[in-house]
mmCIF file of C-alpha atoms in Angstrom:
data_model
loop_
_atom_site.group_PDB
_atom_site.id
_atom_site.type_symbol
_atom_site.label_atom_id
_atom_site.label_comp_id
_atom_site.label_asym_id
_atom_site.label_seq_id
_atom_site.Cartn_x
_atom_site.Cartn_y
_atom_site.Cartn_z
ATOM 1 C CA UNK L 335 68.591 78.253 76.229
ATOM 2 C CA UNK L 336 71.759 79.365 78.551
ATOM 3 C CA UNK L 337 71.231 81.694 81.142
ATOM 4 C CA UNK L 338 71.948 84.769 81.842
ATOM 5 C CA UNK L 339 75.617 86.204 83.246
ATOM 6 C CA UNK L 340 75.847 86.759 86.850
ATOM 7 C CA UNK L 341 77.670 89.532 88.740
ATOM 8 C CA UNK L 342 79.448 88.432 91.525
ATOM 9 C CA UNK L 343 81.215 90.150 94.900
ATOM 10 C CA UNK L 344 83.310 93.266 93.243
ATOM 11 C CA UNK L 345 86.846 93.420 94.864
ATOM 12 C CA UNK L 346 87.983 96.922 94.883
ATOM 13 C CA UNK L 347 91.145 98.261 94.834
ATOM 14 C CA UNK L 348 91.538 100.928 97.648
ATOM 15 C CA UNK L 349 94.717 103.077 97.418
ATOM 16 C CA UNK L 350 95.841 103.248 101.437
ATOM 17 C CA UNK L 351 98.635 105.585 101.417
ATOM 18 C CA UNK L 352 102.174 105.200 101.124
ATOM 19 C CA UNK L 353 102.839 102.620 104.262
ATOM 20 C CA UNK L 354 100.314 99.586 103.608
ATOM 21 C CA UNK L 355 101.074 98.958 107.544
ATOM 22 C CA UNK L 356 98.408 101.680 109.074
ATOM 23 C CA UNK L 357 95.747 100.550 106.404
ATOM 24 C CA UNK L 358 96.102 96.793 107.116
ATOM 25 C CA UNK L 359 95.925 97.463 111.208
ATOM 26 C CA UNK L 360 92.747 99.690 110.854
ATOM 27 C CA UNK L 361 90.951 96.788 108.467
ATOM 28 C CA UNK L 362 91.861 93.785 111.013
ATOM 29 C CA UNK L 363 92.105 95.486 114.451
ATOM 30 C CA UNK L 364 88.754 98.100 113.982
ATOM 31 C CA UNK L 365 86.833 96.653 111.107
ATOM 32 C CA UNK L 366 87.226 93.014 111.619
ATOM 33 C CA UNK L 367 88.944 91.756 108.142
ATOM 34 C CA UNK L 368 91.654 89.185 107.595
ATOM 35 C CA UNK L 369 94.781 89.627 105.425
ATOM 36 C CA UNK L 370 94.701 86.898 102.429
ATOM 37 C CA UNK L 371 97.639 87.782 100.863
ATOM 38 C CA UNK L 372 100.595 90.461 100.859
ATOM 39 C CA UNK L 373 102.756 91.384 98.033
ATOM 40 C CA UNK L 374 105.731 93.180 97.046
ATOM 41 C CA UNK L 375 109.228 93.891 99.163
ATOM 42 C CA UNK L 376 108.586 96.839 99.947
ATOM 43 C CA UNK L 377 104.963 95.981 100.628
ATOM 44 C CA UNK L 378 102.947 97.304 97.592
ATOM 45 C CA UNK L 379 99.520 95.376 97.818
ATOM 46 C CA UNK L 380 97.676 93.762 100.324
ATOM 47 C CA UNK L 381 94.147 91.803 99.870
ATOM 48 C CA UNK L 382 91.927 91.670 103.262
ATOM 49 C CA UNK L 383 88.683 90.151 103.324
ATOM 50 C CA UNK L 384 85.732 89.762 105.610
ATOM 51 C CA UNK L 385 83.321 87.006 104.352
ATOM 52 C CA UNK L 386 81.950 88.162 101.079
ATOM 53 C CA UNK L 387 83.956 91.349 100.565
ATOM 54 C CA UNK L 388 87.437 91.429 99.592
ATOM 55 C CA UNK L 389 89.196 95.016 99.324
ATOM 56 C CA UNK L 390 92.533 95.284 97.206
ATOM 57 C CA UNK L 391 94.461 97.587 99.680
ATOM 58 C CA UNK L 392 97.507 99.495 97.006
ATOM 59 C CA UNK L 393 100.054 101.576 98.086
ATOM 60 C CA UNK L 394 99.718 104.828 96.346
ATOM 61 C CA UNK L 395 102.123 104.803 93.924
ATOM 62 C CA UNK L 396 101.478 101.073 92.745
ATOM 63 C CA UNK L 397 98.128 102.610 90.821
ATOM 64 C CA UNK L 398 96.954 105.823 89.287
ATOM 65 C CA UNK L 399 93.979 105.204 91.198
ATOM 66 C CA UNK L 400 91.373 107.690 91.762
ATOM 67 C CA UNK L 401 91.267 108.859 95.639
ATOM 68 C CA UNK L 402 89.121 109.760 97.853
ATOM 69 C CA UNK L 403 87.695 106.012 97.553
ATOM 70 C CA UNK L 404 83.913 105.355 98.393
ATOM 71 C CA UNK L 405 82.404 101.938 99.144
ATOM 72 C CA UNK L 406 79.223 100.623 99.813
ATOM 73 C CA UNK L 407 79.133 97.198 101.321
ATOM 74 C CA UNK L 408 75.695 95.159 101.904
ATOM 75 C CA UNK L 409 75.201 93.891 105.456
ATOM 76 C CA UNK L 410 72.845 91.258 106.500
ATOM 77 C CA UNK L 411 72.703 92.198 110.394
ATOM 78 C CA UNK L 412 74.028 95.947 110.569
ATOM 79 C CA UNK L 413 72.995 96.169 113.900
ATOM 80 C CA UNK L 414 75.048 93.614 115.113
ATOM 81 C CA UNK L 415 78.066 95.192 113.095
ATOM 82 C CA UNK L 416 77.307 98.831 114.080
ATOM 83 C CA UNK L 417 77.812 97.972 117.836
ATOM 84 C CA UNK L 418 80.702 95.717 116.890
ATOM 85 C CA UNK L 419 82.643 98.730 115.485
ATOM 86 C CA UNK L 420 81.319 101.331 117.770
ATOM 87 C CA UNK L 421 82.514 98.616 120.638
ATOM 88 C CA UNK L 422 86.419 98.858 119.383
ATOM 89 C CA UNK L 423 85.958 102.489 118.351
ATOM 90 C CA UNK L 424 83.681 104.695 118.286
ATOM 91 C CA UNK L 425 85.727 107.580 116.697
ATOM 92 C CA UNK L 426 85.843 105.532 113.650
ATOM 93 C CA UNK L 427 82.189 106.086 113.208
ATOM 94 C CA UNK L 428 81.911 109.313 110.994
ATOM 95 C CA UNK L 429 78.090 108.592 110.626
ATOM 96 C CA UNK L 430 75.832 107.204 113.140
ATOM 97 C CA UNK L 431 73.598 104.103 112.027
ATOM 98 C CA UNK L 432 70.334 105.398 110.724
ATOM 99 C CA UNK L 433 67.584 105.075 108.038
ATOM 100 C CA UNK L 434 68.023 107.104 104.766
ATOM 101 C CA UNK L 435 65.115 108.548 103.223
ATOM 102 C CA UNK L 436 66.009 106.253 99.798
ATOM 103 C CA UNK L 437 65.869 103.531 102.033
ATOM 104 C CA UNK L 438 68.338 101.659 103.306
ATOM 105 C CA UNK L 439 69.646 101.634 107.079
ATOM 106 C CA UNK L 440 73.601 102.496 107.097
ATOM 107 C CA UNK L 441 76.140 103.707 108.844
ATOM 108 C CA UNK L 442 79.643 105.404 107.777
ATOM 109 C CA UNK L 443 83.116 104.623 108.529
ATOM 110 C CA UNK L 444 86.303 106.488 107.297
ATOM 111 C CA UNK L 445 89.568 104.354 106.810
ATOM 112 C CA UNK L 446 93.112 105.969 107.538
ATOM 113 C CA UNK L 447 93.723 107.631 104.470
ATOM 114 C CA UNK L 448 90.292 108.954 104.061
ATOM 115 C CA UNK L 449 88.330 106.586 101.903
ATOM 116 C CA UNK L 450 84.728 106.395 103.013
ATOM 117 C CA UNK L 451 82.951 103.066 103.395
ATOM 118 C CA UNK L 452 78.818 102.719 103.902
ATOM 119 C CA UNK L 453 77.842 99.835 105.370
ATOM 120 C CA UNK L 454 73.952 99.175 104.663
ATOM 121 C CA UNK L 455 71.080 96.829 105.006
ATOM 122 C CA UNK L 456 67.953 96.841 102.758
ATOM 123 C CA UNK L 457 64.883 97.365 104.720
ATOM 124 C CA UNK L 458 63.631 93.933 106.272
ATOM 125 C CA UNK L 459 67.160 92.954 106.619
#
């Protein structure tokens, strides 16, 4: 009997205005992420990741992608990464770190060109 399919880590692709240059500062200088790999001259894509998660950062026109962008991304000690990010900036920090009533404990971060990312933890985590 095989077993059953996996999902793994999604990779979104995050349309980041029309200068990739703003978007790639605010992910490594305020949120912590790495560039992996740039492409395109003019600079049209741009993949940054941060141990698990990997975000596909597009220049506008590369994509008819849908915008504003909204991401949830699982933490294992939000705590920890709520100070982190309140340490380099606290303006970037649209939503303070708190419970939900569904659950979770999160916090909310806006990138340069709007897009909204949650950062969360599962209760007990």
């Amino acid at each position: 009997m095989s077993s059953s399919p996996t999902l793994g880590p999604i990779h979104p692709l995050v349309p980041a205005g029309e200068d990739l240059e703003p978007a790639i500062a605010f992910y490594e200088q305020k949120l912590g992420f790495k560039v992996i790999h740039r492409e395109g001259d003019p600079l049209r894509l741009a993949v940054v990741q941060r141990d698990m998660s990997v975000i596909y950062l597009c220049k506008n026109s590369y994509q008819n992608l849908g915008s504003p962008t909204s991401l949830r991304i699982q933490v294992n000690d939000i705590d920890q990464l709520f100070a982190e990010y309140e340490a380099k900036d606290e303006s970037i920090v649209r939503e303070k770190l708190a419970v939900k009533p569904w659950g979770p404990k999160e916090f909310v971060v806006y990138d340069p060109v709007g897009g909204c990312l949650t950062f969360f933890a599962m209760p007990g985590n």
